[in-house]
C-alpha positions as YAML, in Angstrom:
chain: A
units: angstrom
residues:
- id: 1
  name: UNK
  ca: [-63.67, -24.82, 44.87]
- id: 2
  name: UNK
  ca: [-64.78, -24.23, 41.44]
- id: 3
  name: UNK
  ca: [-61.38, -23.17, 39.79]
- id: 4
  name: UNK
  ca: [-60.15, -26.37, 41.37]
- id: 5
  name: UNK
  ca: [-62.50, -28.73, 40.20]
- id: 6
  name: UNK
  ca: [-61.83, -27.05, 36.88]
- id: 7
  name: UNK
  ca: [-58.37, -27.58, 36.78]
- id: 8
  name: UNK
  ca: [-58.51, -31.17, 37.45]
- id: 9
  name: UNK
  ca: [-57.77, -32.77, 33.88]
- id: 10
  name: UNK
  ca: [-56.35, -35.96, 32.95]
- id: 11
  name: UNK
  ca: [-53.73, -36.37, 29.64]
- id: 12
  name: UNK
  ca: [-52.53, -39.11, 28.26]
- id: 13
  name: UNK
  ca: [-50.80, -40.99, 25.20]
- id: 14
  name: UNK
  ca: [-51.28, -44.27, 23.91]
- id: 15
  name: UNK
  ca: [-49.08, -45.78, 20.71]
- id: 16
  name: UNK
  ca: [-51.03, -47.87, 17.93]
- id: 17
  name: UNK
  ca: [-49.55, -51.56, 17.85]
- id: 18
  name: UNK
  ca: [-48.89, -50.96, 13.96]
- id: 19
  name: UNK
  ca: [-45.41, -50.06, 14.23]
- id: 20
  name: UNK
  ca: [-43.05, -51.84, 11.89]
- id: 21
  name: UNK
  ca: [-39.79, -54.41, 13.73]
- id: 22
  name: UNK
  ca: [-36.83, -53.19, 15.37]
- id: 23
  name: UNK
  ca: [-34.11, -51.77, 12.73]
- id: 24
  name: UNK
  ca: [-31.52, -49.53, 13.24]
- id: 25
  name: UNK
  ca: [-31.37, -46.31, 14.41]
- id: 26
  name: UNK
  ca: [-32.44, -43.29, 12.77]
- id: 27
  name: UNK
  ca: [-30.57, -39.61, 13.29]
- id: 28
  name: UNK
  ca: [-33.64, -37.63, 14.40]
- id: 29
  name: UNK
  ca: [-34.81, -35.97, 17.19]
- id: 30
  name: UNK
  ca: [-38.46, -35.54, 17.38]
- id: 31
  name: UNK
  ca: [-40.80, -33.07, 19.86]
- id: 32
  name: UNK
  ca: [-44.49, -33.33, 19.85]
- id: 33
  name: UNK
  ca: [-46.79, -31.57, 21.74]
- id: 34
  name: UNK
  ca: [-50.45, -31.68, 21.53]
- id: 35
  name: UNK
  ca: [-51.63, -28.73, 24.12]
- id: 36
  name: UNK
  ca: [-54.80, -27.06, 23.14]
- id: 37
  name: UNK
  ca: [-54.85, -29.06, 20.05]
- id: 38
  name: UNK
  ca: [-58.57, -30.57, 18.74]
- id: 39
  name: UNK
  ca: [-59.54, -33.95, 17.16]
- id: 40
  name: UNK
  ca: [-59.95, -35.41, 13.59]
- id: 41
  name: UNK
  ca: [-60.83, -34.30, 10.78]
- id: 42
  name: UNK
  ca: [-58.32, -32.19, 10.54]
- id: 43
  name: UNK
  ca: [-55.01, -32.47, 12.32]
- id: 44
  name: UNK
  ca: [-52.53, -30.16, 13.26]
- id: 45
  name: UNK
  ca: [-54.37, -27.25, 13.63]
- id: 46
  name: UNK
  ca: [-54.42, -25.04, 16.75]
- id: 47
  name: UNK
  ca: [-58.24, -24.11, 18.61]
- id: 48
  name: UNK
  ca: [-58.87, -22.39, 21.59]
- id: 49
  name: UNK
  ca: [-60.18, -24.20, 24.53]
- id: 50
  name: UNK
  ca: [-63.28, -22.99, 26.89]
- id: 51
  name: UNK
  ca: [-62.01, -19.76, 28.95]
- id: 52
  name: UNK
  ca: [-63.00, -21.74, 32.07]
- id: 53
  name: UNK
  ca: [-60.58, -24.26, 31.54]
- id: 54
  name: UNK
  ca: [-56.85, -23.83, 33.02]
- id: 55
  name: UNK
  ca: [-54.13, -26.37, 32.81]
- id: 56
  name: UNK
  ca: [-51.34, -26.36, 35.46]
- id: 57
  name: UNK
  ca: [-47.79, -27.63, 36.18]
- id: 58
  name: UNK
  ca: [-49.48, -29.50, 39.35]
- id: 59
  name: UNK
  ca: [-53.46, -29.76, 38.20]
- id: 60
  name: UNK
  ca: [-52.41, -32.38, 35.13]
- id: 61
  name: UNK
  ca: [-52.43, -36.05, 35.83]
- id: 62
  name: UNK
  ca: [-50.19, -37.84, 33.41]
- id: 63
  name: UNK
  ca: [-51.27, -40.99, 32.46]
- id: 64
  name: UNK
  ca: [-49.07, -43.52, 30.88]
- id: 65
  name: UNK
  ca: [-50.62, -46.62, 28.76]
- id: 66
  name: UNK
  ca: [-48.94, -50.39, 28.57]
- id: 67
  name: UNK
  ca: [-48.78, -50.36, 24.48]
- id: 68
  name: UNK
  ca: [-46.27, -47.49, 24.68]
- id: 69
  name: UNK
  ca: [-42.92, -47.67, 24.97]
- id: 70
  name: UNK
  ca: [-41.89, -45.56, 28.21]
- id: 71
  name: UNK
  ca: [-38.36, -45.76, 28.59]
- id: 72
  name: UNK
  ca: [-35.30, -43.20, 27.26]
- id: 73
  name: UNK
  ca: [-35.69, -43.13, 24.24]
- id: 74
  name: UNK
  ca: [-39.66, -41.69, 24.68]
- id: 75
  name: UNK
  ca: [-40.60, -39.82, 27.86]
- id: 76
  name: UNK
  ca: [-43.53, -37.48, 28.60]
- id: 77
  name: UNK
  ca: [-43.39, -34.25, 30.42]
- id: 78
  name: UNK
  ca: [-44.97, -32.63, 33.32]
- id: 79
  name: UNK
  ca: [-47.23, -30.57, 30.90]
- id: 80
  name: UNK
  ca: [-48.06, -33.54, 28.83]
- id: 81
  name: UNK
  ca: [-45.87, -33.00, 26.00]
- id: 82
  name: UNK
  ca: [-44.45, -36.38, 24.17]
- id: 83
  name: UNK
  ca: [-40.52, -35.84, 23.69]
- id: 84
  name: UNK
  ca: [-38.14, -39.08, 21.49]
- id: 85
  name: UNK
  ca: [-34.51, -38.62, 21.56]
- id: 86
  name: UNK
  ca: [-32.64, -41.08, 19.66]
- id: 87
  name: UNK
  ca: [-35.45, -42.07, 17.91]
- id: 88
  name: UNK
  ca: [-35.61, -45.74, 16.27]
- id: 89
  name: UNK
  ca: [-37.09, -46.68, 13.04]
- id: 90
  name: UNK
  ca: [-39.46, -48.83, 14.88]
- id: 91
  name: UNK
  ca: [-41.02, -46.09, 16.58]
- id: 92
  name: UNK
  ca: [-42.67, -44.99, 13.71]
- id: 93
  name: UNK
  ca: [-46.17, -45.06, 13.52]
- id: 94
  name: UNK
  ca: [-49.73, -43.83, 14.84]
- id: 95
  name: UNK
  ca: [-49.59, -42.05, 18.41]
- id: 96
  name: UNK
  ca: [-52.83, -40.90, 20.03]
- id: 97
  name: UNK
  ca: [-53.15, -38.09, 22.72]
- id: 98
  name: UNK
  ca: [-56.52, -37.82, 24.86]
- id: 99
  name: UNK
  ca: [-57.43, -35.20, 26.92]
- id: 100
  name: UNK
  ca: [-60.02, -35.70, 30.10]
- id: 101
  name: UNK
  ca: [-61.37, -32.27, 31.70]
- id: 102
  name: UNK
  ca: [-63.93, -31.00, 33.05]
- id: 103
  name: UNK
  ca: [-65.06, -26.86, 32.02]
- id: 104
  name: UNK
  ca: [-66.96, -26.20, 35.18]
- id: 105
  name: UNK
  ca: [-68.59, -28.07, 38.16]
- id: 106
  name: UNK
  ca: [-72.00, -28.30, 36.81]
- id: 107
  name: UNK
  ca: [-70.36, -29.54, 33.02]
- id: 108
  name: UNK
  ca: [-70.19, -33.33, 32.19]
- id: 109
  name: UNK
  ca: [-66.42, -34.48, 31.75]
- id: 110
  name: UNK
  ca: [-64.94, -33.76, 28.38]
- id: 111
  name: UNK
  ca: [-62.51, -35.23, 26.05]
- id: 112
  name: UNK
  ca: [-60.02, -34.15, 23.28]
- id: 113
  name: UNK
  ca: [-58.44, -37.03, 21.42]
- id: 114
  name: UNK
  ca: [-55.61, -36.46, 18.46]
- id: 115
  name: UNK
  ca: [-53.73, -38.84, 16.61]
- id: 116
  name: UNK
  ca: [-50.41, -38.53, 15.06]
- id: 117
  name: UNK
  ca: [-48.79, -40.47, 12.40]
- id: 118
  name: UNK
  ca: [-45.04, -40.06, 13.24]
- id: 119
  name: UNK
  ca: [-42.19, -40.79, 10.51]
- id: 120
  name: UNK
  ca: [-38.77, -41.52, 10.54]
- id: 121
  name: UNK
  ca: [-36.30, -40.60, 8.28]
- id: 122
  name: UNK
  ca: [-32.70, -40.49, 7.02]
- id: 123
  name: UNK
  ca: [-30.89, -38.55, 4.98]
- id: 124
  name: UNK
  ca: [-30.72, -39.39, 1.36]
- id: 125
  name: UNK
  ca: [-28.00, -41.51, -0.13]
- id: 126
  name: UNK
  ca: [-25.92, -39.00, -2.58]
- id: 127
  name: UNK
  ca: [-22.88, -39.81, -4.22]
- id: 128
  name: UNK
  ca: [-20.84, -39.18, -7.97]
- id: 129
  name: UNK
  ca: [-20.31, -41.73, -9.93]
- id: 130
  name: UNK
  ca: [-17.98, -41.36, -12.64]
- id: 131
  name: UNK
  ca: [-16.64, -43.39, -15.92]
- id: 132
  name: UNK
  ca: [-13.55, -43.29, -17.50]
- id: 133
  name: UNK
  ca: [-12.00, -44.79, -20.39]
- id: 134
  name: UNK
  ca: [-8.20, -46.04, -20.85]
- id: 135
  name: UNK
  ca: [-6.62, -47.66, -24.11]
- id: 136
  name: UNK
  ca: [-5.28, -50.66, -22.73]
- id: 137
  name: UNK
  ca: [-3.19, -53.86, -23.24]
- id: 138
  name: UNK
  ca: [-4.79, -57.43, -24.81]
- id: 139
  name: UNK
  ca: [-7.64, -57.63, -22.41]
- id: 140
  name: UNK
  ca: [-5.90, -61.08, -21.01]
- id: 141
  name: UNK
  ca: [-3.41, -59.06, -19.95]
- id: 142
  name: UNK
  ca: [-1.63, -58.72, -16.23]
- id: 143
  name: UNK
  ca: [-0.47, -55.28, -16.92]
- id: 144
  name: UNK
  ca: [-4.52, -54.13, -17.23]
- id: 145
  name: UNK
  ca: [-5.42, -55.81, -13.64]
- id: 146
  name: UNK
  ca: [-2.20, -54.51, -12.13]
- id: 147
  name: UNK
  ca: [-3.23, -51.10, -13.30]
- id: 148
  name: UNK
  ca: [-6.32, -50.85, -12.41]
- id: 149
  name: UNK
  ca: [-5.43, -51.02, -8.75]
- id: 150
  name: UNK
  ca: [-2.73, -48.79, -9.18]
- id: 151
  name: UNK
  ca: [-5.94, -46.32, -10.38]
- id: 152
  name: UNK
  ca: [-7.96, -46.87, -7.44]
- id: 153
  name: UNK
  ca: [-5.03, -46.08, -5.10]
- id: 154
  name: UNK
  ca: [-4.16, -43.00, -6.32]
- id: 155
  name: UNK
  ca: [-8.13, -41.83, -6.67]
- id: 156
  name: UNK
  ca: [-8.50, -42.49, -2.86]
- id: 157
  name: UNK
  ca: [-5.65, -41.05, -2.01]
- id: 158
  name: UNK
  ca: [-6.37, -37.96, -3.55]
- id: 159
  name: UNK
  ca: [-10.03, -37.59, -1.56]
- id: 160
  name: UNK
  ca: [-8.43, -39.30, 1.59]
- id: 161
  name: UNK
  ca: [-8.19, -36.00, 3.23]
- id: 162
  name: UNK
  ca: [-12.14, -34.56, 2.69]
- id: 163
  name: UNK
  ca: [-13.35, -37.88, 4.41]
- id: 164
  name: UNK
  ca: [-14.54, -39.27, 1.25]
- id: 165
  name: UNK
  ca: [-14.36, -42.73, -0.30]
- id: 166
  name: UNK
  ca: [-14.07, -43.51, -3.82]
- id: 167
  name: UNK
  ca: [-15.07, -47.35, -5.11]
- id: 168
  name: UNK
  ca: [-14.75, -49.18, -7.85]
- id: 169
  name: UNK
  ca: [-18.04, -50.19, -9.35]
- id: 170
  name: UNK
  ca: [-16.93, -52.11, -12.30]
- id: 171
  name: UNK
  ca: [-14.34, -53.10, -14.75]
- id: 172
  name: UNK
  ca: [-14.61, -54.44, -18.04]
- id: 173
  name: UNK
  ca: [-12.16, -54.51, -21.20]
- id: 174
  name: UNK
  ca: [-13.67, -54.62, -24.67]
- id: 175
  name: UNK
  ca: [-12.26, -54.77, -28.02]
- id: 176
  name: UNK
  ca: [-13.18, -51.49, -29.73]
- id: 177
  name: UNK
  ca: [-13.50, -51.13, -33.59]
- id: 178
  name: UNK
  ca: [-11.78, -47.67, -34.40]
- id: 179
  name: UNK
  ca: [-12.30, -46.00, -38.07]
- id: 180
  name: UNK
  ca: [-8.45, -45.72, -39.15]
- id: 181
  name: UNK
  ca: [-6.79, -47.46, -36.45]
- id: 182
  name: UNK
  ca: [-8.70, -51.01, -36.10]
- id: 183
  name: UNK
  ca: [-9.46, -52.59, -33.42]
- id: 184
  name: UNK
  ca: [-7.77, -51.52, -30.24]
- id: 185
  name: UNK
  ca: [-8.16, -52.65, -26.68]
- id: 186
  name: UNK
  ca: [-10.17, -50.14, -24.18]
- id: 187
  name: UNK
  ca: [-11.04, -50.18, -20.53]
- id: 188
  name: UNK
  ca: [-14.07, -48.99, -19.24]
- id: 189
  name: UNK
  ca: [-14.19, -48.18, -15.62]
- id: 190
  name: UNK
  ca: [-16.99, -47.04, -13.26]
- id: 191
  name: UNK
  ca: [-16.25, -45.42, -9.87]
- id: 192
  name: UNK
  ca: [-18.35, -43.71, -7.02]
- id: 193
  name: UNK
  ca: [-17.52, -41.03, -4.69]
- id: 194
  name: UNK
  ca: [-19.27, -40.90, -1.57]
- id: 195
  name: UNK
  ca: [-18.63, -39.41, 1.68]
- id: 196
  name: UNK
  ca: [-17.68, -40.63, 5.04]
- id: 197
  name: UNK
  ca: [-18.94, -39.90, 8.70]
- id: 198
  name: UNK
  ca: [-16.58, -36.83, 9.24]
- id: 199
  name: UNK
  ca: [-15.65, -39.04, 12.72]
- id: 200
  name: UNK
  ca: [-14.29, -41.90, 10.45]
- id: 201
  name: UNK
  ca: [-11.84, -39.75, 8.13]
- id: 202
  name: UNK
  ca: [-8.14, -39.11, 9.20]
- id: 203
  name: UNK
  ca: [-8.69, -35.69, 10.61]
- id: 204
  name: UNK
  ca: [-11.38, -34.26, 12.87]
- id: 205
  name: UNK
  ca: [-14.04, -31.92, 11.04]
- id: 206
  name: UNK
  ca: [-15.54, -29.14, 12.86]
- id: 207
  name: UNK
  ca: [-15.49, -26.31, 10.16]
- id: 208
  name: UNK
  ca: [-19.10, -24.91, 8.33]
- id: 209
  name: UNK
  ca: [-18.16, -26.71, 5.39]
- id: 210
  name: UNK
  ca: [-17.87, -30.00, 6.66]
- id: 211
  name: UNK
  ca: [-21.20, -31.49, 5.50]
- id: 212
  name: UNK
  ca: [-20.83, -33.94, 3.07]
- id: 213
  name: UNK
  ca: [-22.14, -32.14, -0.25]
- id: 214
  name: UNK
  ca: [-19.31, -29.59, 0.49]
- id: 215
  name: UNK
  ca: [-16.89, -32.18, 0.67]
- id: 216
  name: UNK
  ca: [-18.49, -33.99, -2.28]
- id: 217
  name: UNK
  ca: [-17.94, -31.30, -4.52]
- id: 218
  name: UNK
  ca: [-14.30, -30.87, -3.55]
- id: 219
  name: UNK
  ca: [-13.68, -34.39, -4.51]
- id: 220
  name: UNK
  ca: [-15.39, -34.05, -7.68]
- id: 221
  name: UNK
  ca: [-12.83, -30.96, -8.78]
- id: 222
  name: UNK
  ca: [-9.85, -33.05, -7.36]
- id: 223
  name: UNK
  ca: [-10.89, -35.83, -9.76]
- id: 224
  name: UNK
  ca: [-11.80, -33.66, -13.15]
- id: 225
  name: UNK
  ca: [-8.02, -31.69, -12.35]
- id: 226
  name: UNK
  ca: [-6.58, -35.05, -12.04]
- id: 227
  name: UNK
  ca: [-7.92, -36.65, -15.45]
- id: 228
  name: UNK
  ca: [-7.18, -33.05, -17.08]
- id: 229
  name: UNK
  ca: [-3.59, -33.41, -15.91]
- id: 230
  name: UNK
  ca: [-3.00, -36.55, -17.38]
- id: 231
  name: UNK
  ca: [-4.12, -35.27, -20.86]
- id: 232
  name: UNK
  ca: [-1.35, -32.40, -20.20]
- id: 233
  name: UNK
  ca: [0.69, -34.99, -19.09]
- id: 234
  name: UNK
  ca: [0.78, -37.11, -22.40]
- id: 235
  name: UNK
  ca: [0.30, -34.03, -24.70]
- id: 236
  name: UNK
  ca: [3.52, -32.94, -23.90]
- id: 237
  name: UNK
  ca: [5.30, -36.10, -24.52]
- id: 238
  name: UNK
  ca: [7.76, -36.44, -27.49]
- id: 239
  name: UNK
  ca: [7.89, -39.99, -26.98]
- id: 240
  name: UNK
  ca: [5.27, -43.32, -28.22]
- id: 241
  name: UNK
  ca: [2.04, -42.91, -26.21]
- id: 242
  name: UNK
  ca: [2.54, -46.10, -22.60]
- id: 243
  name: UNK
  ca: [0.42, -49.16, -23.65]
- id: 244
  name: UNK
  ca: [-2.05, -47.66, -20.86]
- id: 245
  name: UNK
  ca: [-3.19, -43.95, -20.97]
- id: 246
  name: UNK
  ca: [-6.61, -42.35, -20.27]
- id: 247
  name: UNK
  ca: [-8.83, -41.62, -23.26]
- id: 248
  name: UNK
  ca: [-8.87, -37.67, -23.57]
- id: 249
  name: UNK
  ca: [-13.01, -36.52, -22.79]
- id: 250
  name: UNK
  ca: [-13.93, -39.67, -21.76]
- id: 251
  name: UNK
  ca: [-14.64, -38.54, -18.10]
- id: 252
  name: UNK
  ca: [-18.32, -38.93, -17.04]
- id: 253
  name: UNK
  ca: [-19.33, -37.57, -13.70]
- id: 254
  name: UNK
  ca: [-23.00, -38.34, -12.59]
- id: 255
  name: UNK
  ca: [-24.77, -36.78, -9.18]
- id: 256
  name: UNK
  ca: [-26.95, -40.11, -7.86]
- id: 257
  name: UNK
  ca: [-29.29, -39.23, -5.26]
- id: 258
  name: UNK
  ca: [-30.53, -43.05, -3.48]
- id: 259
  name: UNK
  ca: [-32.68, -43.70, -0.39]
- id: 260
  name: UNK
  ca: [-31.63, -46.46, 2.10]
- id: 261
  name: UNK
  ca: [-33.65, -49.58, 1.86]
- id: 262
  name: UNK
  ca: [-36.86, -49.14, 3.58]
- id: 263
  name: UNK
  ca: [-37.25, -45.55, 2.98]
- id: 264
  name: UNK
  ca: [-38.35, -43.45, -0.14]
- id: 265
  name: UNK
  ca: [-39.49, -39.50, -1.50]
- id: 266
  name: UNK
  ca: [-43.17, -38.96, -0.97]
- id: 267
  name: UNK
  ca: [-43.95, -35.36, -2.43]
- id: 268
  name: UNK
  ca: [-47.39, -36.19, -2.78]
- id: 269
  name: UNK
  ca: [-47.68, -37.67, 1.53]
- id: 270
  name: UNK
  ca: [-44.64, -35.26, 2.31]
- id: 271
  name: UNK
  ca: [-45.25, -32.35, 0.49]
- id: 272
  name: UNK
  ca: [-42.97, -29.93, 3.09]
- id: 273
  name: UNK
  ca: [-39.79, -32.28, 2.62]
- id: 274
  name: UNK
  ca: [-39.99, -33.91, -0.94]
- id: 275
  name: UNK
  ca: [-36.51, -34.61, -1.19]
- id: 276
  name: UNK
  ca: [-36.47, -36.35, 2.43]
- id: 277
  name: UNK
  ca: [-36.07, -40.33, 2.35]
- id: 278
  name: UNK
  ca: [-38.81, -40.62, 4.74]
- id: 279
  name: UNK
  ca: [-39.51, -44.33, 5.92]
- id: 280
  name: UNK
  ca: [-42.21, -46.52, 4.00]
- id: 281
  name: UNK
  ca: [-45.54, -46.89, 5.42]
- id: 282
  name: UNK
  ca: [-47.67, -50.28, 5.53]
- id: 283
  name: UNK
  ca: [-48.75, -51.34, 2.55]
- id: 284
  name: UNK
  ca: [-45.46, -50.11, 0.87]
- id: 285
  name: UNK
  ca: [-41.88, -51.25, 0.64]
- id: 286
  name: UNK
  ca: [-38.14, -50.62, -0.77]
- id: 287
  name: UNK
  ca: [-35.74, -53.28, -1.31]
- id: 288
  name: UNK
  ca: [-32.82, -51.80, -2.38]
- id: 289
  name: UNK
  ca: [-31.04, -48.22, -3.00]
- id: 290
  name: UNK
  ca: [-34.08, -46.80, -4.53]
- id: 291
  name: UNK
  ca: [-35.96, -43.36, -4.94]
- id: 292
  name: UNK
  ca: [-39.44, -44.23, -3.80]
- id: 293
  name: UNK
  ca: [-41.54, -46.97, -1.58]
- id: 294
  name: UNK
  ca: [-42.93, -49.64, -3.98]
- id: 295
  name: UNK
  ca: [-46.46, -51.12, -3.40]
- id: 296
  name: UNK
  ca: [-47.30, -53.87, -1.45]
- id: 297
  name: UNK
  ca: [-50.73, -54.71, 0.07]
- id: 298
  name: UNK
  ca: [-49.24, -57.33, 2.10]
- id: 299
  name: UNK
  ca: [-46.49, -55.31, 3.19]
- id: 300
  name: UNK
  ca: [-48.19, -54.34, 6.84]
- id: 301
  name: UNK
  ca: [-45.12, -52.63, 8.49]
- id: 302
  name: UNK
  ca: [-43.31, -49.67, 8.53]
- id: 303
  name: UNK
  ca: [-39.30, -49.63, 6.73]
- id: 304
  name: UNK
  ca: [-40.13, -53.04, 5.25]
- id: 305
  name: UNK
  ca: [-37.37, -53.97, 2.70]
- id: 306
  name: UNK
  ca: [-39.15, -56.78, 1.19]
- id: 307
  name: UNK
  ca: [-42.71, -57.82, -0.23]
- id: 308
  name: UNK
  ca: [-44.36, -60.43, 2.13]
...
């Protein structure tokens, strides 16, 4: 009678009502499990419970609460362990276990209480951008426009196959003042590189080096060879130089490393990932394609985008 009344325990969890709107879904799949774990001040850390005390598949009681959501996305286990798949952004935030037992017959009922503060996160953002020069016609000129998209063809073409996508950030023409030659007409273009879901390129991609910084790199080589060729290309010409050619070492490739909005680097709150875009807490926000949360007393959810 004694070992029985001193398996009978009660666990539970209950979910804070601080948790930012509904956004879209975040690519994470989280486990949690708070067995023999103690409360504040410091959480996390592991301590052994009385020896009297013995949890069991059919001794626990689960105990659900109304404030959390309980449906597929968020189930708990027979043993009391809180499992997300397909975890949303809106999910984020403070998650408390408690813990209800009672060491021996003749002991008062104790409790164990832990809270968690639970993050979402997406991978960063990467991509190269990339500037290029070309002399050019008069900068009212057809020829320059109807080049330029002749430019951007044959760039995406040439990363079509790694599943990457290369844009075209901006395009200006400028009269340039050059020592011998005058002035002469140059454009100035600024691309980006950026990857694809591997599902959305032409071919399947199942190999190890499928992950988009391997394929990012690739594209990068394809695009120096390509602007090295075309010096080749017009060093080897007995002829005038075209009205258009590319301006020999004018190539300029950058690595840009961006969080989505709503989401920023932490090291100092996420020391153990300080390159993860980790979403931004109350009292912080991002608005755009940044590197870190901005502050925001106001701000009182989690991912917010915008100051209110």
């Amino acid at each position: 009678m004694e070992a029985s009344a001193a398996g009978r325990a009660r666990r539970g969890w209950r979910r804070a009502r601080d948790a930012g709107s509904s956004l879209s879904r975040a690519a994470v799949l989280l486990f949690l499990s708070a067995f023999l774990v103690r409360a504040p001040p410091s959480v996390g850390y592991l301590v052994r419970l009385p020896r009297a005390f013995r949890l069991t598949q059919d001794a626990v009681k689960i105990v659900g609460s109304s404030s959390f959501p309980e449906n597929s996305t968020a189930q708990i286990t027979s043993t009391g362990s809180l499992v997300f798949q397909n975890f949303e952004e809106s999910m984020s935030g403070v998650y408390t276990c408690f813990l209800e037992y009672k060491p021996s017959v003749e002991e008062v009922v104790k409790n164990l209480q832990l809270k968690y503060i639970i993050y979402a996160y997406r991978e960063p953002h990467y991509y190269y951008q990339f500037t290029a020069r070309y002399h050019a016609a008069p900068c009212n000129s057809i020829y320059n426009i109807s080049f330029e998209k002749k430019l951007l063809q044959i760039l995406s073409k040439l990363v079509l196959d790694l599943s990457c996508e290369i844009s075209l950030l901006k395009s200006e023409c400028h009269h340039v003042k050059m020592q011998r030659a005058g002035l002469q007409n140059e454009l100035f273009f600024t691309f980006s590189v950026s990857s694809l879901d591997t599902e959305k390129g032409p071919k399947p991609c199942t190999e190890h080096n499928c992950d988009s910084s391997n394929r990012l790199s690739k594209a990068k080589n394809l695009i120096e060879r390509f602007f090295n060729q075309q010096v080749e290309v017009l060093g080897r010409r007995a002829e005038p130089l075209p009205e258009i050619y590319y301006i020999e070492g004018t190539l300029q490739m950058v690595w840009i490393n961006r969080c989505f909005p709503g989401y920023g680097m932490n090291i100092l709150q996420h020391p153990k990932c300080p390159e993860c875009c980790v979403i931004c807490s109350p009292g912080s926000y991002n608005p755009r394609d940044g590197i870190h949360c901005l502050q925001c007393n106001s701000s009182m959810v989690y991912g917010a985008k915008a100051c209110l």
